[in-house]
């Protein structure tokens, strides 16, 4: 026999590539939903919020499709070594993306009811925090596509900023609640939205962990903040 | 190229091996072998841990069966075989001229690809080895036969037909009978050369279950073409290519995070 590697698993490679493409597509959808959810909340745009809620169902459906395809690949192709790590990472990443979609939906559902004005952006602007999370997500998926553990590691370190912003926003809103108790409800909604963005950062960190595992075989937490919801 | 592959915890301690590997039952050091002018094994160094299942995998002609057959000197039967380096079974130098091959083969049992029961009764197949070793008392032989057949998970199926021909058994039963025959003389090491390749999935599952139980008393080394089988049954795996031992380590590590590109290419099916 020859020791020269020859690609003999064309069908498997194509199936895996297509699965990865689906994950990247799902990531793009989720990133868009996060942005639109925060905009809908801060602009009190109920129509835009409703479209985020509706589109999250597509994300959920895509997650199930990816899961079914992963199970089929495991059952029929029995991937090993690097292939196995990528396939299991696809599953893990899809789960975290699905949760990210849920957080976008949750934020959209906080959009004020008609007749209730949102708090001014001068009080708290969530779009900056959402931008950091979306940037992390973009780089985590880029790291996955390139199997780049260094980029993935760098993504995880940015979650500290997201956590700090959440804390800062909470303090600002707490002060605002004390000063304007009549706007308590709107302020609490923003606290909850910031908390969801903080959780979203944790899920992106989970994705970065999967990327490191797929690339190196090392599976360990990349920072102290863990996602559980 | 000579390779030196040993199981050891990596410096980064990434959960690869929590405890030191058990004392080796079989140790090869720079073991090379030639069939006439053709070199079949190149400087194999490995330590097979006691009371575990170790699988040797690799493409056809990689030398895995040759290595297995070195352990009980079955290659001696082939003309022109030359061996260099050292091979020890439980501390005994296998190729020391003073080593008694009969004693060695009692300590190292073997099960082959195709079941090969003697054309005798089921009972006599199992009693054959102990008889040669001098066991003559019927009660003692009965005890050994029952214990061996129970260990091989065959007793319940044959207890009422011990004196029927072994050839009346199914393929899977015959293979388990061969395992019973091999362990009747209480070997330290059990070598298995593609033991399931002629069996259906149900019979294969029985043999695989059996290995898990047998390793509590014996050290098992299995050669298999079936990577899923190696992944299922073994604790340690060695990957061989062109007569070299490319990589040896914990099965769970080798199948998830192989260290050598050639191992990765083989187990992911990317070798032609």
Short mmCIF file of C-alpha atoms in Angstrom, two decimals:
data_model
loop_
_atom_site.label_atom_id
_atom_site.label_comp_id
_atom_site.label_asym_id
_atom_site.label_seq_id
_atom_site.Cartn_x
_atom_site.Cartn_y
_atom_site.Cartn_z
CA UNK A 1 0.00 0.00 0.00
CA UNK A 2 1.03 3.62 -0.35
CA UNK A 3 1.67 5.85 2.63
CA UNK A 4 0.63 8.92 0.66
CA UNK A 5 -2.64 10.33 1.99
CA UNK A 6 -5.39 10.25 -0.58
CA UNK A 7 -8.81 11.69 -0.03
CA UNK A 8 -11.11 8.73 -0.08
CA UNK A 9 -14.05 10.23 1.79
CA UNK A 10 -15.38 12.73 -0.67
CA UNK A 11 -19.02 12.22 0.33
CA UNK A 12 -18.21 12.65 4.00
CA UNK A 13 -16.10 15.73 3.38
CA UNK A 14 -18.88 17.31 1.34
CA UNK A 15 -21.49 16.49 4.00
CA UNK A 16 -19.30 17.99 6.71
CA UNK A 17 -18.59 21.12 4.69
CA UNK A 18 -22.28 21.60 4.02
CA UNK A 19 -22.99 21.17 7.73
CA UNK A 20 -20.39 23.80 8.59
CA UNK A 21 -21.95 26.15 6.04
CA UNK A 22 -25.31 25.70 7.75
CA UNK A 23 -23.77 26.58 11.12
CA UNK A 24 -22.23 29.72 9.67
CA UNK A 25 -25.57 30.65 8.08
CA UNK A 26 -27.30 30.09 11.43
CA UNK A 27 -24.68 32.31 13.08
CA UNK A 28 -25.36 35.07 10.58
CA UNK A 29 -29.11 34.84 11.24
CA UNK A 30 -28.61 35.01 15.00
CA UNK A 31 -26.25 37.96 14.78
CA UNK A 32 -28.83 39.87 12.72
CA UNK A 33 -31.58 39.01 15.20
CA UNK A 34 -29.54 40.30 18.14
CA UNK A 35 -28.96 43.62 16.41
CA UNK A 36 -32.58 44.00 15.34
CA UNK A 37 -33.88 42.98 18.76
CA UNK A 38 -31.87 45.66 20.55
CA UNK A 39 -32.88 48.27 17.95
CA UNK A 40 -36.54 47.28 18.26
CA UNK A 41 -36.34 47.54 22.05
CA UNK A 42 -34.66 50.93 22.09
CA UNK A 43 -36.86 52.36 19.31
CA UNK A 44 -40.02 50.82 20.79
CA UNK A 45 -40.68 49.33 17.38
CA UNK A 46 -43.20 46.55 18.00
CA UNK A 47 -43.38 45.54 14.35
CA UNK A 48 -39.63 45.02 14.14
CA UNK A 49 -39.76 43.16 17.46
CA UNK A 50 -42.47 40.83 16.14
CA UNK A 51 -40.38 39.99 13.10
CA UNK A 52 -37.44 39.05 15.37
CA UNK A 53 -39.72 36.73 17.36
CA UNK A 54 -41.00 35.15 14.15
CA UNK A 55 -37.55 34.68 12.67
CA UNK A 56 -36.24 33.03 15.82
CA UNK A 57 -38.51 30.12 14.88
CA UNK A 58 -36.45 29.70 11.73
CA UNK A 59 -33.31 29.59 13.87
CA UNK A 60 -34.90 26.92 16.07
CA UNK A 61 -35.84 24.90 12.99
CA UNK A 62 -32.32 25.20 11.58
CA UNK A 63 -30.92 23.97 14.88
CA UNK A 64 -33.06 20.83 14.68
CA UNK A 65 -32.07 20.26 11.07
CA UNK A 66 -28.38 20.54 11.96
CA UNK A 67 -28.84 18.17 14.90
CA UNK A 68 -30.54 15.60 12.69
CA UNK A 69 -27.77 15.84 10.12
CA UNK A 70 -25.11 15.45 12.82
CA UNK A 71 -26.83 12.32 14.14
CA UNK A 72 -27.08 10.92 10.61
CA UNK A 73 -23.37 11.60 9.98
CA UNK A 74 -22.38 9.94 13.24
CA UNK A 75 -24.54 6.92 12.49
CA UNK A 76 -23.57 6.44 8.88
CA UNK A 77 -19.98 7.70 8.66
CA UNK A 78 -18.58 7.05 12.15
CA UNK A 79 -16.19 9.98 12.02
CA UNK A 80 -13.01 9.74 14.04
CA UNK A 81 -10.29 12.04 15.39
CA UNK A 82 -10.40 15.56 13.90
CA UNK A 83 -13.58 14.74 11.96
CA UNK A 84 -15.28 13.56 15.15
CA UNK A 85 -14.24 16.70 16.99
CA UNK A 86 -15.61 18.93 14.23
CA UNK A 87 -18.92 17.04 14.03
CA UNK A 88 -19.48 17.15 17.80
CA UNK A 89 -18.43 20.80 17.85
CA UNK A 90 -20.99 21.58 15.14
CA UNK A 91 -23.64 20.14 17.43
CA UNK A 92 -22.43 22.15 20.42
CA UNK A 93 -22.16 25.37 18.43
CA UNK A 94 -25.67 24.90 16.99
CA UNK A 95 -27.06 24.53 20.51
CA UNK A 96 -25.38 27.74 21.66
CA UNK A 97 -26.57 29.56 18.54
CA UNK A 98 -30.10 28.41 19.24
CA UNK A 99 -29.81 29.85 22.77
CA UNK A 100 -28.44 33.09 21.33
CA UNK A 101 -31.53 33.26 19.13
CA UNK A 102 -33.69 32.77 22.21
CA UNK A 103 -31.97 35.69 23.90
CA UNK A 104 -32.60 37.87 20.83
CA UNK A 105 -36.24 36.85 20.96
CA UNK A 106 -36.35 37.60 24.69
CA UNK A 107 -34.94 41.08 24.13
CA UNK A 108 -37.42 41.74 21.30
CA UNK A 109 -40.30 40.75 23.56
CA UNK A 110 -39.26 43.53 25.97
CA UNK A 111 -40.10 46.20 23.34
CA UNK A 112 -42.49 48.66 25.03
CA UNK A 113 -46.20 48.27 24.50
CA UNK A 114 -47.95 51.02 22.49
CA UNK A 115 -48.23 54.28 24.38
CA UNK A 116 -45.15 53.63 26.50
CA UNK A 117 -42.03 55.45 25.38
CA UNK A 118 -38.66 53.77 25.76
CA UNK A 119 -35.97 55.26 27.95
CA UNK A 120 -33.79 57.73 26.09
CA UNK A 121 -30.63 56.28 24.58
CA UNK A 122 -28.75 58.90 26.55
CA UNK A 123 -29.59 56.92 29.71
CA UNK A 124 -28.36 53.58 28.41
CA UNK A 125 -27.39 52.54 24.89
CA UNK A 126 -27.49 48.76 24.58
CA UNK A 127 -26.37 48.80 20.97
CA UNK A 128 -22.72 49.21 22.02
CA UNK A 129 -22.92 46.08 24.20
CA UNK A 130 -24.79 44.19 21.48
CA UNK A 131 -22.10 45.26 19.00
CA UNK A 132 -19.37 43.70 21.14
CA UNK A 133 -21.32 40.42 21.44
CA UNK A 134 -21.94 40.36 17.69
CA UNK A 135 -18.27 41.08 17.01
CA UNK A 136 -17.32 38.18 19.30
CA UNK A 137 -19.79 35.93 17.49
CA UNK A 138 -18.44 36.93 14.10
CA UNK A 139 -14.87 36.16 15.17
CA UNK A 140 -15.84 32.89 16.89
CA UNK A 141 -17.45 31.65 13.68
CA UNK A 142 -14.52 32.93 11.64
CA UNK A 143 -12.23 31.00 14.01
CA UNK A 144 -14.39 27.91 13.46
CA UNK A 145 -14.23 28.22 9.69
CA UNK A 146 -10.44 28.63 9.87
CA UNK A 147 -9.91 26.18 12.78
CA UNK A 148 -8.07 28.97 14.51
CA UNK A 149 -7.70 28.34 18.27
CA UNK A 150 -5.78 31.58 18.83
CA UNK A 151 -8.60 33.71 17.44
CA UNK A 152 -11.12 31.68 19.45
CA UNK A 153 -9.14 32.28 22.63
CA UNK A 154 -9.06 36.01 21.89
CA UNK A 155 -12.85 36.01 21.46
CA UNK A 156 -13.32 34.54 24.91
CA UNK A 157 -11.21 37.21 26.59
CA UNK A 158 -13.60 39.90 25.25
CA UNK A 159 -16.43 38.40 27.30
CA UNK A 160 -14.93 40.15 30.34
CA UNK A 161 -15.87 43.49 28.71
CA UNK A 162 -19.44 42.30 28.16
CA UNK A 163 -19.71 41.27 31.80
CA UNK A 164 -18.35 44.66 32.92
CA UNK A 165 -20.79 46.51 30.69
CA UNK A 166 -23.68 44.55 32.13
CA UNK A 167 -22.61 45.57 35.62
CA UNK A 168 -22.17 49.19 34.60
CA UNK A 169 -25.57 49.34 32.88
CA UNK A 170 -27.20 47.83 35.94
CA UNK A 171 -25.72 50.53 38.18
CA UNK A 172 -26.76 53.33 35.81
CA UNK A 173 -30.31 51.98 35.63
CA UNK A 174 -30.47 51.50 39.39
CA UNK A 175 -29.63 55.17 39.84
CA UNK A 176 -32.19 56.07 37.19
CA UNK A 177 -34.87 54.02 38.96
CA UNK A 178 -34.20 55.84 42.18
CA UNK A 179 -34.42 59.20 40.44
CA UNK A 180 -37.44 58.41 38.26
CA UNK A 181 -39.54 55.75 39.93
CA UNK A 182 -42.35 56.31 37.41
CA UNK A 183 -40.12 54.84 34.69
CA UNK A 184 -39.30 51.80 36.80
CA UNK A 185 -40.79 49.29 34.39
CA UNK A 186 -38.85 50.57 31.37
CA UNK A 187 -35.61 50.58 33.35
CA UNK A 188 -36.15 47.01 34.54
CA UNK A 189 -36.73 45.93 30.95
CA UNK A 190 -33.36 47.35 30.00
CA UNK A 191 -31.72 45.59 32.96
CA UNK A 192 -33.20 42.33 31.71
CA UNK A 193 -32.08 43.01 28.15
CA UNK A 194 -28.53 43.72 29.33
CA UNK A 195 -28.57 40.49 31.30
CA UNK A 196 -29.60 38.62 28.17
CA UNK A 197 -26.72 40.20 26.26
CA UNK A 198 -24.36 39.16 29.05
CA UNK A 199 -25.66 35.58 28.72
CA UNK A 200 -25.25 35.84 24.98
CA UNK A 201 -21.58 36.64 25.55
CA UNK A 202 -21.28 33.47 27.62
CA UNK A 203 -22.77 31.41 24.77
CA UNK A 204 -20.31 32.92 22.32
CA UNK A 205 -17.55 31.94 24.75
CA UNK A 206 -18.93 28.38 24.69
CA UNK A 207 -18.70 28.47 20.90
CA UNK A 208 -15.07 29.61 21.17
CA UNK A 209 -14.39 26.64 23.46
CA UNK A 210 -15.82 24.28 20.83
CA UNK A 211 -13.57 25.86 18.21
CA UNK A 212 -10.50 25.27 20.37
CA UNK A 213 -11.61 21.66 20.89
CA UNK A 214 -12.23 21.07 17.19
CA UNK A 215 -8.83 22.50 16.32
CA UNK A 216 -6.70 21.05 19.11
CA UNK A 217 -8.60 18.36 21.01
CA UNK A 218 -8.33 20.37 24.22
CA UNK A 219 -11.71 20.87 25.90
CA UNK A 220 -11.65 23.32 28.78
CA UNK A 221 -13.38 26.51 29.90
CA UNK A 222 -11.88 29.60 28.33
CA UNK A 223 -12.95 31.91 31.14
CA UNK A 224 -14.88 31.98 34.38
CA UNK A 225 -18.28 33.07 33.13
CA UNK A 226 -20.43 30.14 32.10
CA UNK A 227 -23.69 30.05 30.21
CA UNK A 228 -26.45 27.99 31.71
CA UNK A 229 -29.56 29.47 30.10
CA UNK B 1 13.06 5.02 10.72
CA UNK B 2 12.99 3.87 14.31
CA UNK B 3 10.24 5.03 16.59
CA UNK B 4 10.05 5.03 20.31
CA UNK B 5 6.47 5.15 21.46
CA UNK B 6 5.51 4.90 25.08
CA UNK B 7 2.43 5.71 27.08
CA UNK B 8 3.06 8.68 29.26
CA UNK B 9 1.14 11.61 30.63
CA UNK B 10 1.76 14.67 28.47
CA UNK B 11 3.27 17.69 30.19
CA UNK B 12 0.14 19.78 29.70
CA UNK B 13 -1.93 17.21 31.61
CA UNK B 14 -4.99 17.63 29.40
CA UNK B 15 -6.85 14.79 31.09
CA UNK B 16 -5.11 12.22 28.97
CA UNK B 17 -3.94 9.84 31.64
CA UNK B 18 -4.98 10.46 35.21
CA UNK B 19 -2.94 7.61 36.66
CA UNK B 20 0.34 6.06 35.59
CA UNK B 21 -0.09 3.13 33.18
CA UNK B 22 -0.17 -0.31 34.84
CA UNK B 23 2.95 -2.45 34.80
CA UNK B 24 3.50 -3.87 31.32
CA UNK B 25 2.69 -7.50 30.55
CA UNK B 26 4.47 -7.31 27.21
CA UNK B 27 7.39 -5.01 26.52
CA UNK B 28 9.06 -4.54 23.17
CA UNK B 29 12.26 -2.54 22.85
CA UNK B 30 13.63 -1.71 19.40
CA UNK B 31 12.11 -4.92 18.08
CA UNK B 32 12.80 -5.53 14.39
CA UNK B 33 11.99 -8.58 12.32
CA UNK B 34 12.89 -9.82 8.86
CA UNK B 35 11.32 -12.43 6.60
CA UNK B 36 14.51 -13.38 4.76
CA UNK B 37 15.75 -10.10 3.27
CA UNK B 38 12.46 -8.29 3.72
CA UNK B 39 12.19 -6.29 6.91
CA UNK B 40 8.68 -6.51 8.38
CA UNK B 41 9.06 -4.70 11.71
CA UNK B 42 11.16 -1.61 12.35
CA UNK B 43 12.35 -0.87 15.88
CA UNK B 44 9.07 -1.36 17.71
CA UNK B 45 9.11 -0.05 21.26
CA UNK B 46 5.94 -0.40 23.30
CA UNK B 47 4.67 -1.40 26.71
CA UNK B 48 1.39 -3.36 26.77
CA UNK B 49 -0.30 -2.71 30.13
CA UNK B 50 -1.30 -5.70 32.23
CA UNK B 51 -5.01 -6.58 32.55
CA UNK B 52 -6.11 -4.26 29.80
CA UNK B 53 -7.15 -4.75 26.20
CA UNK B 54 -4.65 -3.38 23.71
CA UNK B 55 -5.62 -3.16 20.05
CA UNK B 56 -3.18 -3.05 17.15
CA UNK B 57 -4.63 -1.36 14.09
CA UNK B 58 -3.30 -0.42 10.70
CA UNK B 59 -3.73 -1.17 7.01
CA UNK B 60 -3.11 -4.61 5.54
CA UNK B 61 0.56 -5.52 5.52
CA UNK B 62 1.50 -2.99 8.21
CA UNK B 63 2.98 -5.69 10.43
CA UNK B 64 0.35 -5.86 13.17
CA UNK B 65 -0.18 -9.63 12.88
CA UNK B 66 3.57 -10.12 12.55
CA UNK B 67 4.09 -8.21 15.79
CA UNK B 68 1.35 -10.24 17.49
CA UNK B 69 2.96 -13.49 16.35
CA UNK B 70 6.31 -12.39 17.74
CA UNK B 71 4.82 -12.38 21.22
CA UNK B 72 4.32 -16.17 21.26
CA UNK B 73 7.07 -16.86 18.71
CA UNK B 74 4.63 -18.19 16.17
CA UNK B 75 6.84 -16.65 13.50
CA UNK B 76 9.48 -19.26 14.38
CA UNK B 77 7.52 -21.64 12.20
CA UNK B 78 8.45 -19.61 9.11
CA UNK B 79 11.83 -20.22 7.49
CA UNK B 80 14.31 -17.37 7.33
CA UNK B 81 12.81 -15.28 10.12
CA UNK B 82 15.32 -13.11 11.96
CA UNK B 83 14.59 -10.99 15.01
CA UNK B 84 16.56 -8.16 16.62
CA UNK B 85 15.84 -6.08 19.69
CA UNK B 86 14.16 -7.20 22.86
CA UNK B 87 10.71 -8.58 23.65
CA UNK B 88 9.60 -9.54 27.14
CA UNK B 89 6.47 -11.23 28.43
CA UNK B 90 6.07 -10.60 32.16
CA UNK B 91 9.80 -10.08 32.43
CA UNK B 92 10.84 -13.18 30.44
CA UNK B 93 12.94 -12.53 27.37
CA UNK B 94 10.90 -14.14 24.57
CA UNK B 95 13.84 -14.57 22.20
CA UNK B 96 16.43 -15.66 24.77
CA UNK B 97 17.80 -19.00 23.52
CA UNK B 98 17.16 -20.37 27.01
CA UNK B 99 13.45 -19.57 26.82
CA UNK B 100 11.31 -22.68 26.44
CA UNK B 101 8.86 -22.05 23.61
CA UNK B 102 6.30 -24.54 24.93
CA UNK B 103 6.22 -22.81 28.29
CA UNK B 104 6.03 -19.43 26.55
CA UNK B 105 3.03 -20.54 24.50
CA UNK B 106 1.28 -21.75 27.65
CA UNK B 107 1.74 -18.28 29.08
CA UNK B 108 0.65 -16.62 25.85
CA UNK B 109 -2.58 -18.05 24.42
CA UNK B 110 -3.83 -17.26 20.95
CA UNK B 111 -7.15 -17.07 19.17
CA UNK B 112 -7.14 -16.90 15.39
CA UNK B 113 -9.26 -15.23 12.73
CA UNK B 114 -10.97 -18.47 11.79
CA UNK B 115 -12.12 -20.63 14.66
CA UNK B 116 -10.14 -23.85 14.67
CA UNK B 117 -11.62 -26.30 17.15
CA UNK B 118 -10.08 -29.76 17.19
CA UNK B 119 -12.32 -32.42 15.62
CA UNK B 120 -13.11 -33.68 19.10
CA UNK B 121 -15.84 -33.16 21.62
CA UNK B 122 -16.46 -29.77 23.21
CA UNK B 123 -15.14 -31.16 26.49
CA UNK B 124 -11.97 -32.56 24.96
CA UNK B 125 -11.21 -29.30 23.17
CA UNK B 126 -11.05 -27.47 26.48
CA UNK B 127 -9.40 -30.32 28.42
CA UNK B 128 -6.70 -30.79 25.77
CA UNK B 129 -4.23 -28.19 27.09
CA UNK B 130 -4.56 -29.08 30.79
CA UNK B 131 -4.12 -32.78 29.92
CA UNK B 132 -0.84 -32.01 28.11
CA UNK B 133 0.26 -30.07 31.19
CA UNK B 134 -0.31 -33.21 33.25
CA UNK B 135 -3.77 -32.76 34.72
CA UNK B 136 -5.30 -36.23 34.77
CA UNK B 137 -7.87 -36.27 37.58
CA UNK B 138 -11.34 -36.23 36.11
CA UNK B 139 -12.76 -34.00 38.84
CA UNK B 140 -10.05 -31.44 38.26
CA UNK B 141 -10.52 -31.55 34.49
CA UNK B 142 -14.29 -31.18 34.89
CA UNK B 143 -13.68 -28.13 37.02
CA UNK B 144 -11.29 -26.56 34.51
CA UNK B 145 -13.64 -27.25 31.60
CA UNK B 146 -16.61 -25.70 33.38
CA UNK B 147 -14.63 -22.69 34.60
CA UNK B 148 -13.13 -22.06 31.16
CA UNK B 149 -16.46 -22.42 29.36
CA UNK B 150 -18.11 -20.10 31.89
CA UNK B 151 -15.32 -17.54 31.41
CA UNK B 152 -15.88 -17.78 27.67
CA UNK B 153 -19.64 -17.24 28.17
CA UNK B 154 -20.38 -20.57 26.52
CA UNK B 155 -21.23 -22.84 29.45
CA UNK B 156 -24.98 -22.23 29.47
CA UNK B 157 -25.20 -23.03 25.77
CA UNK B 158 -23.20 -26.26 25.84
CA UNK B 159 -23.50 -27.72 29.35
CA UNK B 160 -25.87 -30.43 28.15
CA UNK B 161 -23.84 -31.34 25.09
CA UNK B 162 -20.27 -31.35 26.32
CA UNK B 163 -19.58 -34.66 24.65
CA UNK B 164 -20.88 -33.69 21.24
CA UNK B 165 -18.50 -32.70 18.48
CA UNK B 166 -17.17 -29.17 18.69
CA UNK B 167 -17.80 -28.92 14.97
CA UNK B 168 -21.55 -29.02 15.64
CA UNK B 169 -21.34 -25.53 17.18
CA UNK B 170 -22.10 -22.32 15.30
CA UNK B 171 -19.21 -20.10 14.12
CA UNK B 172 -19.58 -17.72 17.07
CA UNK B 173 -19.78 -20.61 19.53
CA UNK B 174 -16.72 -22.24 17.98
CA UNK B 175 -14.77 -19.03 18.43
CA UNK B 176 -15.80 -18.80 22.07
CA UNK B 177 -14.79 -22.46 22.45
CA UNK B 178 -11.36 -21.54 21.10
CA UNK B 179 -11.20 -18.77 23.71
CA UNK B 180 -12.19 -21.30 26.41
CA UNK B 181 -9.50 -23.66 25.13
CA UNK B 182 -6.92 -20.88 25.23
CA UNK B 183 -7.72 -19.80 28.78
CA UNK B 184 -8.00 -23.37 30.12
CA UNK B 185 -4.23 -23.35 30.68
CA UNK B 186 -4.42 -20.00 32.52
CA UNK B 187 -2.22 -17.92 30.21
CA UNK B 188 -1.04 -14.47 31.24
CA UNK B 189 -1.55 -12.95 27.83
CA UNK B 190 -4.25 -13.71 25.28
CA UNK B 191 -3.50 -12.80 21.69
CA UNK B 192 -6.44 -12.38 19.31
CA UNK B 193 -5.83 -12.08 15.59
CA UNK B 194 -8.98 -10.70 13.93
CA UNK B 195 -11.13 -12.90 16.17
CA UNK B 196 -14.46 -11.55 14.91
CA UNK B 197 -13.83 -11.05 11.22
CA UNK B 198 -15.73 -14.22 10.30
CA UNK B 199 -18.61 -13.60 12.70
CA UNK B 200 -21.96 -11.86 12.36
CA UNK B 201 -22.70 -8.74 14.47
CA UNK B 202 -24.48 -10.68 17.24
CA UNK B 203 -21.62 -13.17 17.63
CA UNK B 204 -19.14 -10.29 17.41
CA UNK B 205 -20.93 -8.48 20.23
CA UNK B 206 -20.65 -11.57 22.42
CA UNK B 207 -16.91 -11.86 21.85
CA UNK B 208 -16.47 -8.14 22.51
CA UNK B 209 -18.43 -8.39 25.77
CA UNK B 210 -16.29 -11.34 26.67
CA UNK B 211 -13.07 -9.39 26.23
CA UNK B 212 -14.24 -6.79 28.71
CA UNK B 213 -14.76 -9.53 31.31
CA UNK B 214 -11.61 -11.48 30.46
CA UNK B 215 -9.26 -8.54 30.91
CA UNK B 216 -9.78 -8.73 34.66
CA UNK B 217 -7.69 -11.93 34.59
CA UNK B 218 -5.72 -11.74 31.38
CA UNK B 219 -3.88 -9.19 29.31
CA UNK B 220 -5.43 -9.11 25.86
CA UNK B 221 -3.77 -7.97 22.66
CA UNK B 222 -6.09 -7.88 19.66
CA UNK B 223 -5.32 -7.24 16.03
CA UNK B 224 -8.31 -5.89 14.16
CA UNK B 225 -9.13 -4.29 10.86
CA UNK B 226 -12.30 -2.96 12.38
CA UNK B 227 -11.52 0.41 13.89
CA UNK B 228 -14.91 0.68 15.54
CA UNK B 229 -14.18 -2.60 17.26
CA UNK B 230 -10.80 -1.34 18.45
CA UNK B 231 -12.50 1.81 19.73
CA UNK B 232 -15.21 -0.22 21.48
CA UNK B 233 -13.18 -2.89 23.22
CA UNK B 234 -9.67 -1.64 23.81
CA UNK B 235 -8.16 0.51 26.52
CA UNK B 236 -4.96 1.16 24.57
CA UNK B 237 -4.38 1.25 20.85
CA UNK B 238 -1.27 1.08 18.72
CA UNK B 239 -1.36 2.29 15.12
CA UNK B 240 1.09 0.57 12.77
CA UNK B 241 2.15 1.55 9.29
CA UNK B 242 4.75 -0.06 7.04
CA UNK B 243 6.21 -2.06 9.92
CA UNK B 244 6.50 0.90 12.29
CA UNK B 245 4.52 1.59 15.42
CA UNK B 246 3.52 5.13 14.59
CA UNK B 247 1.52 5.90 17.71
CA UNK B 248 0.55 4.11 20.90
CA UNK B 249 -1.70 5.49 23.60
CA UNK B 250 -5.02 5.47 25.38
CA UNK B 251 -7.74 4.44 22.94
CA UNK B 252 -9.93 7.42 23.78
CA UNK B 253 -7.08 9.79 23.02
CA UNK B 254 -5.93 8.05 19.85
CA UNK B 255 -9.43 8.08 18.37
CA UNK B 256 -10.23 11.66 19.31
CA UNK B 257 -6.88 13.44 19.31
CA UNK B 258 -4.19 11.46 17.53
CA UNK B 259 -0.76 13.03 17.74
CA UNK B 260 0.57 11.85 14.40
CA UNK B 261 -0.81 13.03 11.07
CA UNK B 262 -0.55 9.50 9.66
CA UNK B 263 -2.74 8.16 12.48
CA UNK B 264 -5.28 10.91 11.85
CA UNK B 265 -5.33 10.15 8.12
CA UNK B 266 -5.81 6.42 8.71
CA UNK B 267 -8.52 6.54 11.33
CA UNK B 268 -10.45 9.23 9.48
CA UNK B 269 -10.37 7.02 6.39
CA UNK B 270 -8.12 9.28 4.34
CA UNK B 271 -5.51 6.71 3.47
CA UNK B 272 -5.86 5.09 0.11
#
